[in-house]
Amino acid sequence: MHKAADGEVLLQDAVRTGENRFTVAARMPRDHFLGHRGTASEGDPLLLAEAVRQTVIYLSHRFYGIPEGHAFILSALDFALDEPLPPGGPDAPPLVLEAACVAAPRGPRRLGATMEAEVHCEGRRIGRAGARWQAVDRRQYATLRLRGGGTTLLPEVASSELTAPHIPYNDAVLADVPGAEGQWQVCLDFGHPVLFDHLSDHIPGMVLLEGFRQAALLTGAGSASASGSGAGSASGGIVGGPLAAAVSFHAFGELTDPPALIVRQNGEEYAGNSATESPGSRATGREHHHFTAVQSGRTIASCTVSVATPLPHGGPAC
C-alpha cells in the first residue's frame, strides 16, 4: 500500500469474487484522516479516499502481477456518499468495497486500469467510489518524469527529513495569499506523519485532495463549520466535510515549487447532474466547489468538492 507506518495501512483483506471483481475490507481505525475531526457521529470521508488509493495498489500487486517496486501513477479518484461516513475507532465495523476493475495491460509488467466500487458498511450501501491509474517499472517512470519536466528531491533536503515524523506538525495544508481572495498557497510539511508517511519525489495526491477539501470548507457552506476565517481554521473545526469529491491529476507536482490552489467556481446549488452525484444525495442540497492546483503556470490537478447545505426550515418533519 506504499505506507511506511503500519497504523496508516487501512486494508484488512481482499478476495476475488469474479474475473475482475473483488471484495475489499478496509478498517477505519480513527474518525479522521488528519488530526482534525468531524462530528462525534461522523467519520472523515478522506479516509475512504485513502482506502481507495491503497486498494488500487494492493489489487495491482496481488491479482494483476505487478511486482513490488513499481511506481503507481494515479490519474483520477472520486467518491460520493449517500450519507455521512460512520465514525471510526478500534471497534468500528470495516468499510467493504465491492469493486469491479477494467484492466488493460500495456506491455510487460505495465498496467493501466480503472475501478468502480460500491461502498458498504454493516451490509448497507452507503456510497460509491472509483479510481483510474497505471503501474510502471522504475525505468518507465523515470522517463515519464523527465518527459514532464520533473525534478528530483531537493539536494539540501535529507531523506531523513522526508521520512521521520516530527512533533508538533500542522494539519493545515493551505496558507492565505495576501491580496488574492479565493487563492491559497499549499504548505508542504515533509515531516507530517500522514501526508508524508514515506519518501516521494513529487507532491502526493492526497496532499492536494486534502487541500481541495480545506478550500471547500473555507469558500462555501462548509466554512460555517470552521471557527474563524483564516486558512488555518479549516484544519481544526471540521464538521461533516465533503459528501463527494472528484479529483483528476494532470501532471506531477514538484516538491521544489509548491502549487497555488485557485478557486475556479463555487456556490452552485445541487442540480442532480454532478459528476460526484450519488443516488441517495437527493435527500439534501449540495454546493459544488471547483478548484485547480496550479504550479509554474500549469494545472497539475483539478477537483470538484460537494458539501451538504442545510435543509430549509430545519429539515424534513418526522
mmCIF file of C-alpha atoms in Angstrom:
data_model
loop_
_atom_site.group_PDB
_atom_site.id
_atom_site.type_symbol
_atom_site.label_atom_id
_atom_site.label_comp_id
_atom_site.label_asym_id
_atom_site.label_seq_id
_atom_site.Cartn_x
_atom_site.Cartn_y
_atom_site.Cartn_z
ATOM 1 C CA MET A 1 0.000 0.000 0.000
ATOM 2 C CA HIS A 2 3.112 2.196 -0.080
ATOM 3 C CA LYS A 3 2.829 3.255 3.575
ATOM 4 C CA ALA A 4 5.755 3.187 5.976
ATOM 5 C CA ALA A 5 3.732 3.085 9.209
ATOM 6 C CA ASP A 6 1.606 0.011 9.880
ATOM 7 C CA GLY A 7 -1.005 2.224 11.510
ATOM 8 C CA GLU A 8 -1.582 4.019 8.201
ATOM 9 C CA VAL A 9 -2.481 0.780 6.373
ATOM 10 C CA LEU A 10 -6.283 0.664 6.172
ATOM 11 C CA LEU A 11 -6.862 -2.515 4.195
ATOM 12 C CA GLN A 12 -7.612 -5.749 6.030
ATOM 13 C CA ASP A 13 -8.141 -8.225 3.200
ATOM 14 C CA ALA A 14 -9.289 -8.657 -0.390
ATOM 15 C CA VAL A 15 -10.780 -11.649 -2.183
ATOM 16 C CA ARG A 16 -11.526 -12.226 -5.844
ATOM 17 C CA THR A 17 -15.235 -12.761 -6.470
ATOM 18 C CA GLY A 18 -15.140 -12.820 -10.294
ATOM 19 C CA GLU A 19 -12.733 -12.390 -13.175
ATOM 20 C CA ASN A 20 -12.236 -8.696 -12.425
ATOM 21 C CA ARG A 21 -14.374 -8.323 -9.334
ATOM 22 C CA PHE A 22 -13.162 -8.119 -5.755
ATOM 23 C CA THR A 23 -14.423 -7.636 -2.212
ATOM 24 C CA VAL A 24 -12.098 -5.459 -0.146
ATOM 25 C CA ALA A 25 -12.375 -4.775 3.594
ATOM 26 C CA ALA A 26 -10.922 -1.550 4.974
ATOM 27 C CA ARG A 27 -10.680 -0.770 8.668
ATOM 28 C CA MET A 28 -11.393 2.723 9.973
ATOM 29 C CA PRO A 29 -9.022 2.942 12.953
ATOM 30 C CA ARG A 30 -9.940 6.546 13.679
ATOM 31 C CA ASP A 31 -12.571 9.141 12.773
ATOM 32 C CA HIS A 32 -10.279 11.467 10.871
ATOM 33 C CA PHE A 33 -7.763 11.470 8.041
ATOM 34 C CA LEU A 34 -5.607 14.107 9.734
ATOM 35 C CA GLY A 35 -5.724 15.459 13.283
ATOM 36 C CA HIS A 36 -8.985 17.310 12.807
ATOM 37 C CA ARG A 37 -12.327 15.649 13.420
ATOM 38 C CA GLY A 38 -15.859 15.618 12.131
ATOM 39 C CA THR A 39 -18.843 15.500 14.425
ATOM 40 C CA ALA A 40 -18.955 12.837 17.106
ATOM 41 C CA SER A 41 -21.246 10.744 14.912
ATOM 42 C CA GLU A 42 -19.374 11.033 11.605
ATOM 43 C CA GLY A 43 -16.152 9.772 10.098
ATOM 44 C CA ASP A 44 -13.892 11.615 7.680
ATOM 45 C CA PRO A 45 -14.599 10.749 4.010
ATOM 46 C CA LEU A 46 -10.956 11.320 3.108
ATOM 47 C CA LEU A 47 -10.262 8.071 4.966
ATOM 48 C CA LEU A 48 -12.430 6.442 2.292
ATOM 49 C CA ALA A 49 -10.399 8.179 -0.416
ATOM 50 C CA GLU A 50 -7.177 6.871 1.150
ATOM 51 C CA ALA A 51 -8.673 3.365 1.342
ATOM 52 C CA VAL A 52 -9.438 3.568 -2.391
ATOM 53 C CA ARG A 53 -5.868 4.658 -3.127
ATOM 54 C CA GLN A 54 -4.496 1.735 -1.130
ATOM 55 C CA THR A 55 -6.953 -0.650 -2.795
ATOM 56 C CA VAL A 56 -5.756 0.021 -6.345
ATOM 57 C CA ILE A 57 -2.155 -0.613 -5.281
ATOM 58 C CA TYR A 58 -3.000 -3.818 -3.422
ATOM 59 C CA LEU A 59 -5.168 -5.254 -6.189
ATOM 60 C CA SER A 60 -2.471 -4.481 -8.754
ATOM 61 C CA HIS A 61 0.196 -6.344 -6.779
ATOM 62 C CA ARG A 62 -1.892 -9.297 -5.613
ATOM 63 C CA PHE A 63 -4.134 -10.014 -8.580
ATOM 64 C CA TYR A 64 -2.588 -8.362 -11.649
ATOM 65 C CA GLY A 65 1.038 -9.417 -11.347
ATOM 66 C CA ILE A 66 2.579 -6.000 -10.700
ATOM 67 C CA PRO A 67 5.905 -6.512 -8.888
ATOM 68 C CA GLU A 68 6.883 -4.700 -5.725
ATOM 69 C CA GLY A 69 8.908 -1.617 -6.541
ATOM 70 C CA HIS A 70 6.769 -0.483 -9.462
ATOM 71 C CA ALA A 71 5.578 3.107 -9.463
ATOM 72 C CA PHE A 72 1.878 3.930 -9.398
ATOM 73 C CA ILE A 73 0.501 6.943 -11.247
ATOM 74 C CA LEU A 74 -2.969 7.921 -10.073
ATOM 75 C CA SER A 75 -4.918 9.782 -12.758
ATOM 76 C CA ALA A 76 -8.285 10.182 -11.047
ATOM 77 C CA LEU A 77 -10.065 9.381 -7.793
ATOM 78 C CA ASP A 78 -13.631 10.077 -6.750
ATOM 79 C CA PHE A 79 -16.177 9.170 -4.111
ATOM 80 C CA ALA A 80 -19.795 10.026 -3.365
ATOM 81 C CA LEU A 81 -21.568 9.199 -0.122
ATOM 82 C CA ASP A 82 -25.307 8.685 0.252
ATOM 83 C CA GLU A 83 -24.925 9.595 3.927
ATOM 84 C CA PRO A 84 -22.114 10.717 6.229
ATOM 85 C CA LEU A 85 -19.401 8.140 6.784
ATOM 86 C CA PRO A 86 -19.883 6.214 10.043
ATOM 87 C CA PRO A 87 -17.410 7.093 12.792
ATOM 88 C CA GLY A 88 -14.198 5.136 13.015
ATOM 89 C CA GLY A 89 -12.405 3.723 16.014
ATOM 90 C CA PRO A 90 -10.903 0.483 17.340
ATOM 91 C CA ASP A 91 -14.286 -1.271 17.395
ATOM 92 C CA ALA A 92 -15.747 0.323 14.267
ATOM 93 C CA PRO A 93 -17.044 -2.063 11.582
ATOM 94 C CA PRO A 94 -14.949 -2.120 8.402
ATOM 95 C CA LEU A 95 -15.963 -0.488 5.165
ATOM 96 C CA VAL A 96 -16.451 -3.043 2.407
ATOM 97 C CA LEU A 97 -15.703 -2.138 -1.202
ATOM 98 C CA GLU A 98 -17.409 -4.276 -3.831
ATOM 99 C CA ALA A 99 -15.031 -3.431 -6.643
ATOM 100 C CA ALA A 100 -15.096 -4.035 -10.388
ATOM 101 C CA CYS A 101 -11.922 -3.370 -12.377
ATOM 102 C CA VAL A 102 -11.190 -2.903 -16.062
ATOM 103 C CA ALA A 103 -7.527 -3.761 -16.586
ATOM 104 C CA ALA A 104 -5.580 -3.075 -19.775
ATOM 105 C CA PRO A 105 -2.003 -4.433 -19.792
ATOM 106 C CA ARG A 106 0.268 -2.000 -21.650
ATOM 107 C CA GLY A 107 3.316 -4.174 -22.139
ATOM 108 C CA PRO A 108 5.462 -6.353 -19.899
ATOM 109 C CA ARG A 109 4.731 -5.579 -16.279
ATOM 110 C CA ARG A 110 2.835 -2.385 -17.098
ATOM 111 C CA LEU A 111 -0.809 -1.928 -16.222
ATOM 112 C CA GLY A 112 -3.496 0.637 -16.921
ATOM 113 C CA ALA A 113 -6.745 0.162 -15.019
ATOM 114 C CA THR A 114 -9.946 1.690 -13.716
ATOM 115 C CA MET A 115 -12.033 0.674 -10.723
ATOM 116 C CA GLU A 116 -15.627 1.307 -9.737
ATOM 117 C CA ALA A 117 -16.747 0.245 -6.280
ATOM 118 C CA GLU A 118 -19.865 0.275 -4.169
ATOM 119 C CA VAL A 119 -19.145 1.125 -0.535
ATOM 120 C CA HIS A 120 -20.951 -0.865 2.173
ATOM 121 C CA CYS A 121 -20.961 -0.762 5.956
ATOM 122 C CA GLU A 122 -22.626 -3.456 8.061
ATOM 123 C CA GLY A 123 -24.412 -4.795 4.981
ATOM 124 C CA ARG A 124 -25.796 -1.392 3.932
ATOM 125 C CA ARG A 125 -24.753 0.515 0.817
ATOM 126 C CA ILE A 126 -23.558 3.976 1.832
ATOM 127 C CA GLY A 127 -21.965 5.261 -1.370
ATOM 128 C CA ARG A 128 -19.609 4.608 -4.252
ATOM 129 C CA ALA A 129 -16.011 5.319 -5.234
ATOM 130 C CA GLY A 130 -13.722 4.982 -8.230
ATOM 131 C CA ALA A 131 -10.182 5.442 -9.478
ATOM 132 C CA ARG A 132 -8.057 5.383 -12.627
ATOM 133 C CA TRP A 133 -4.338 4.535 -12.508
ATOM 134 C CA GLN A 134 -1.363 2.904 -14.149
ATOM 135 C CA ALA A 135 1.606 0.973 -12.778
ATOM 136 C CA VAL A 136 5.008 1.123 -14.477
ATOM 137 C CA ASP A 137 8.518 -0.049 -13.704
ATOM 138 C CA ARG A 138 11.105 2.402 -12.421
ATOM 139 C CA ARG A 139 12.767 2.925 -15.814
ATOM 140 C CA GLN A 140 9.449 3.807 -17.447
ATOM 141 C CA TYR A 141 8.566 6.001 -14.512
ATOM 142 C CA ALA A 142 11.839 7.932 -14.760
ATOM 143 C CA THR A 143 11.185 8.500 -18.467
ATOM 144 C CA LEU A 144 7.711 9.831 -17.752
ATOM 145 C CA ARG A 145 9.020 12.133 -15.020
ATOM 146 C CA LEU A 146 11.733 13.582 -17.232
ATOM 147 C CA ARG A 147 9.362 13.957 -20.178
ATOM 148 C CA GLY A 148 7.081 16.018 -17.968
ATOM 149 C CA GLY A 149 9.912 18.273 -16.812
ATOM 150 C CA GLY A 150 10.205 16.553 -13.453
ATOM 151 C CA THR A 151 12.852 17.306 -10.884
ATOM 152 C CA THR A 152 14.417 15.142 -8.210
ATOM 153 C CA LEU A 153 14.241 15.747 -4.482
ATOM 154 C CA LEU A 154 15.932 18.904 -3.291
ATOM 155 C CA PRO A 155 19.612 18.049 -2.641
ATOM 156 C CA GLU A 156 19.574 20.081 0.561
ATOM 157 C CA VAL A 157 16.642 18.096 1.949
ATOM 158 C CA ALA A 158 17.942 14.933 3.555
ATOM 159 C CA SER A 159 15.917 11.754 3.182
ATOM 160 C CA SER A 160 15.536 11.547 6.936
ATOM 161 C CA GLU A 161 13.686 14.873 6.903
ATOM 162 C CA LEU A 162 11.144 13.429 4.490
ATOM 163 C CA THR A 163 10.601 10.174 6.323
ATOM 164 C CA ALA A 164 10.978 10.872 10.046
ATOM 165 C CA PRO A 165 7.736 12.222 11.578
ATOM 166 C CA HIS A 166 8.112 15.213 13.838
ATOM 167 C CA ILE A 167 6.004 16.767 16.574
ATOM 168 C CA PRO A 168 4.349 19.213 16.511
ATOM 169 C CA TYR A 169 3.046 19.132 12.951
ATOM 170 C CA ASN A 170 0.473 21.268 11.184
ATOM 171 C CA ASP A 171 -2.651 19.759 9.615
ATOM 172 C CA ALA A 172 -3.457 22.968 7.727
ATOM 173 C CA VAL A 173 -2.111 22.492 4.201
ATOM 174 C CA LEU A 174 -3.234 25.926 2.962
ATOM 175 C CA ALA A 175 -1.918 29.399 3.695
ATOM 176 C CA ASP A 176 -3.603 32.652 2.689
ATOM 177 C CA VAL A 177 -2.123 34.575 -0.224
ATOM 178 C CA PRO A 178 -2.249 38.264 0.792
ATOM 179 C CA GLY A 179 -4.466 40.286 -1.516
ATOM 180 C CA ALA A 180 -5.623 37.239 -3.505
ATOM 181 C CA GLU A 181 -9.119 36.231 -2.451
ATOM 182 C CA GLY A 182 -10.003 32.627 -3.225
ATOM 183 C CA GLN A 183 -6.389 31.577 -3.631
ATOM 184 C CA TRP A 184 -4.127 29.728 -1.240
ATOM 185 C CA GLN A 185 -0.576 28.516 -1.123
ATOM 186 C CA VAL A 186 -0.119 24.790 -0.482
ATOM 187 C CA CYS A 187 2.161 24.191 2.505
ATOM 188 C CA LEU A 188 4.396 21.126 2.415
ATOM 189 C CA ASP A 189 5.397 19.673 5.791
ATOM 190 C CA PHE A 190 7.782 16.858 4.856
ATOM 191 C CA GLY A 191 7.705 15.536 8.418
ATOM 192 C CA HIS A 192 3.930 15.140 8.545
ATOM 193 C CA PRO A 193 3.317 11.551 9.724
ATOM 194 C CA VAL A 194 0.285 11.016 7.448
ATOM 195 C CA LEU A 195 0.720 13.177 4.340
ATOM 196 C CA PHE A 196 4.435 12.389 4.002
ATOM 197 C CA ASP A 197 4.437 8.931 5.529
ATOM 198 C CA HIS A 198 7.063 7.726 3.028
ATOM 199 C CA LEU A 199 9.661 9.130 0.659
ATOM 200 C CA SER A 200 8.280 10.639 -2.543
ATOM 201 C CA ASP A 201 9.738 12.570 -5.484
ATOM 202 C CA HIS A 202 6.534 14.552 -6.052
ATOM 203 C CA ILE A 203 3.635 16.079 -4.126
ATOM 204 C CA PRO A 204 1.366 13.212 -3.005
ATOM 205 C CA GLY A 205 -2.111 13.261 -4.467
ATOM 206 C CA MET A 206 -3.671 13.052 -1.016
ATOM 207 C CA VAL A 207 -1.956 16.335 -0.077
ATOM 208 C CA LEU A 208 -3.739 18.025 -2.976
ATOM 209 C CA LEU A 209 -7.065 16.355 -2.167
ATOM 210 C CA GLU A 210 -6.797 17.494 1.440
ATOM 211 C CA GLY A 211 -6.038 20.999 0.173
ATOM 212 C CA PHE A 212 -9.116 20.938 -2.032
ATOM 213 C CA ARG A 213 -11.219 19.779 0.924
ATOM 214 C CA GLN A 214 -9.909 22.558 3.143
ATOM 215 C CA ALA A 215 -10.517 25.126 0.395
ATOM 216 C CA ALA A 216 -14.130 23.963 0.044
ATOM 217 C CA LEU A 217 -14.690 24.390 3.762
ATOM 218 C CA LEU A 218 -13.339 27.929 3.530
ATOM 219 C CA THR A 219 -15.328 29.038 0.492
ATOM 220 C CA GLY A 220 -18.806 27.566 0.828
ATOM 221 C CA ALA A 221 -21.417 26.247 3.184
ATOM 222 C CA GLY A 222 -18.812 24.132 4.946
ATOM 223 C CA SER A 223 -16.891 27.205 6.059
ATOM 224 C CA ALA A 224 -19.599 27.943 8.596
ATOM 225 C CA SER A 225 -18.435 24.842 10.441
ATOM 226 C CA ALA A 226 -14.909 26.165 10.838
ATOM 227 C CA SER A 227 -14.074 28.651 13.536
ATOM 228 C CA GLY A 228 -12.580 31.864 12.243
ATOM 229 C CA SER A 229 -11.943 32.993 8.687
ATOM 230 C CA GLY A 230 -8.283 32.199 8.008
ATOM 231 C CA ALA A 231 -6.989 29.193 6.112
ATOM 232 C CA GLY A 232 -5.844 27.509 9.283
ATOM 233 C CA SER A 233 -9.401 27.291 10.599
ATOM 234 C CA ALA A 234 -10.303 24.638 8.038
ATOM 235 C CA SER A 235 -7.879 22.247 9.681
ATOM 236 C CA GLY A 236 -9.389 22.413 13.104
ATOM 237 C CA GLY A 237 -13.170 22.523 13.393
ATOM 238 C CA ILE A 238 -14.266 20.350 10.512
ATOM 239 C CA VAL A 239 -17.878 19.300 10.898
ATOM 240 C CA GLY A 240 -19.194 16.898 8.293
ATOM 241 C CA GLY A 241 -16.822 17.669 5.462
ATOM 242 C CA PRO A 242 -17.391 16.723 1.835
ATOM 243 C CA LEU A 243 -20.001 14.186 0.878
ATOM 244 C CA ALA A 244 -18.473 13.819 -2.569
ATOM 245 C CA ALA A 245 -15.297 14.718 -4.418
ATOM 246 C CA ALA A 246 -13.849 14.014 -7.851
ATOM 247 C CA VAL A 247 -10.191 14.833 -8.486
ATOM 248 C CA SER A 248 -8.160 14.483 -11.677
ATOM 249 C CA PHE A 249 -4.368 14.593 -11.675
ATOM 250 C CA HIS A 250 -2.940 16.090 -14.872
ATOM 251 C CA ALA A 251 0.768 16.361 -14.051
ATOM 252 C CA PHE A 252 3.230 15.648 -11.245
ATOM 253 C CA GLY A 253 3.507 18.316 -8.571
ATOM 254 C CA GLU A 254 7.132 19.157 -7.881
ATOM 255 C CA LEU A 255 8.436 19.446 -4.326
ATOM 256 C CA THR A 256 10.623 22.381 -5.325
ATOM 257 C CA ASP A 257 7.740 24.713 -6.158
ATOM 258 C CA PRO A 258 4.574 24.325 -4.069
ATOM 259 C CA PRO A 259 1.440 24.982 -6.107
ATOM 260 C CA ALA A 260 -1.167 27.657 -5.555
ATOM 261 C CA LEU A 261 -4.719 26.406 -5.152
ATOM 262 C CA ILE A 262 -7.103 28.514 -7.224
ATOM 263 C CA VAL A 263 -10.880 28.691 -6.834
ATOM 264 C CA ARG A 264 -12.499 28.441 -10.284
ATOM 265 C CA GLN A 265 -16.148 28.454 -9.308
ATOM 266 C CA ASN A 266 -18.201 27.861 -6.200
ATOM 267 C CA GLY A 267 -21.623 28.153 -4.650
ATOM 268 C CA GLU A 268 -23.582 26.111 -7.200
ATOM 269 C CA GLU A 269 -26.731 24.620 -5.683
ATOM 270 C CA TYR A 270 -27.097 20.880 -6.169
ATOM 271 C CA ALA A 271 -28.786 20.199 -9.518
ATOM 272 C CA GLY A 272 -28.612 16.416 -9.698
ATOM 273 C CA ASN A 273 -26.138 16.245 -12.576
ATOM 274 C CA SER A 274 -22.765 16.470 -10.885
ATOM 275 C CA ALA A 275 -20.002 14.015 -11.696
ATOM 276 C CA THR A 276 -19.861 13.370 -7.957
ATOM 277 C CA GLU A 277 -23.566 12.632 -7.605
ATOM 278 C CA SER A 278 -24.664 9.675 -5.545
ATOM 279 C CA PRO A 279 -28.258 8.379 -5.781
ATOM 280 C CA GLY A 280 -29.041 8.991 -2.117
ATOM 281 C CA SER A 281 -27.772 12.569 -2.256
ATOM 282 C CA ARG A 282 -31.101 13.943 -3.485
ATOM 283 C CA ALA A 283 -32.287 13.916 0.125
ATOM 284 C CA THR A 284 -30.320 17.094 0.812
ATOM 285 C CA GLY A 285 -28.977 20.079 -1.060
ATOM 286 C CA ARG A 286 -25.337 20.336 -2.001
ATOM 287 C CA GLU A 287 -22.975 23.043 -3.029
ATOM 288 C CA HIS A 288 -20.278 22.174 -5.550
ATOM 289 C CA HIS A 289 -16.906 23.928 -5.446
ATOM 290 C CA HIS A 290 -14.418 23.690 -8.290
ATOM 291 C CA PHE A 291 -10.685 24.116 -7.789
ATOM 292 C CA THR A 292 -7.447 23.782 -9.664
ATOM 293 C CA ALA A 293 -3.921 23.342 -8.339
ATOM 294 C CA VAL A 294 -1.547 25.384 -10.494
ATOM 295 C CA GLN A 295 2.237 25.188 -10.379
ATOM 296 C CA SER A 296 4.627 27.213 -12.530
ATOM 297 C CA GLY A 297 1.785 28.184 -14.837
ATOM 298 C CA ARG A 298 0.428 24.696 -15.473
ATOM 299 C CA THR A 299 -2.554 22.911 -13.975
ATOM 300 C CA ILE A 300 -1.444 19.809 -12.110
ATOM 301 C CA ALA A 301 -4.827 18.831 -10.638
ATOM 302 C CA SER A 302 -8.480 19.814 -10.705
ATOM 303 C CA CYS A 303 -11.267 18.879 -8.326
ATOM 304 C CA THR A 304 -14.962 19.259 -7.601
ATOM 305 C CA VAL A 305 -15.889 19.018 -3.929
ATOM 306 C CA SER A 306 -19.537 18.732 -2.868
ATOM 307 C CA VAL A 307 -20.606 19.700 0.634
ATOM 308 C CA ALA A 308 -24.045 19.411 2.199
ATOM 309 C CA THR A 309 -26.164 22.539 2.594
ATOM 310 C CA PRO A 310 -28.713 22.874 5.391
ATOM 311 C CA LEU A 311 -32.264 21.855 4.549
ATOM 312 C CA PRO A 312 -34.757 24.747 4.724
ATOM 313 C CA HIS A 313 -36.820 25.205 7.891
ATOM 314 C CA GLY A 314 -34.590 22.884 9.862
ATOM 315 C CA GLY A 315 -35.068 19.838 7.634
ATOM 316 C CA PRO A 316 -37.961 17.470 6.977
ATOM 317 C CA ALA A 317 -40.566 16.796 9.608
ATOM 318 C CA CYS A 318 -40.779 13.342 11.144
#
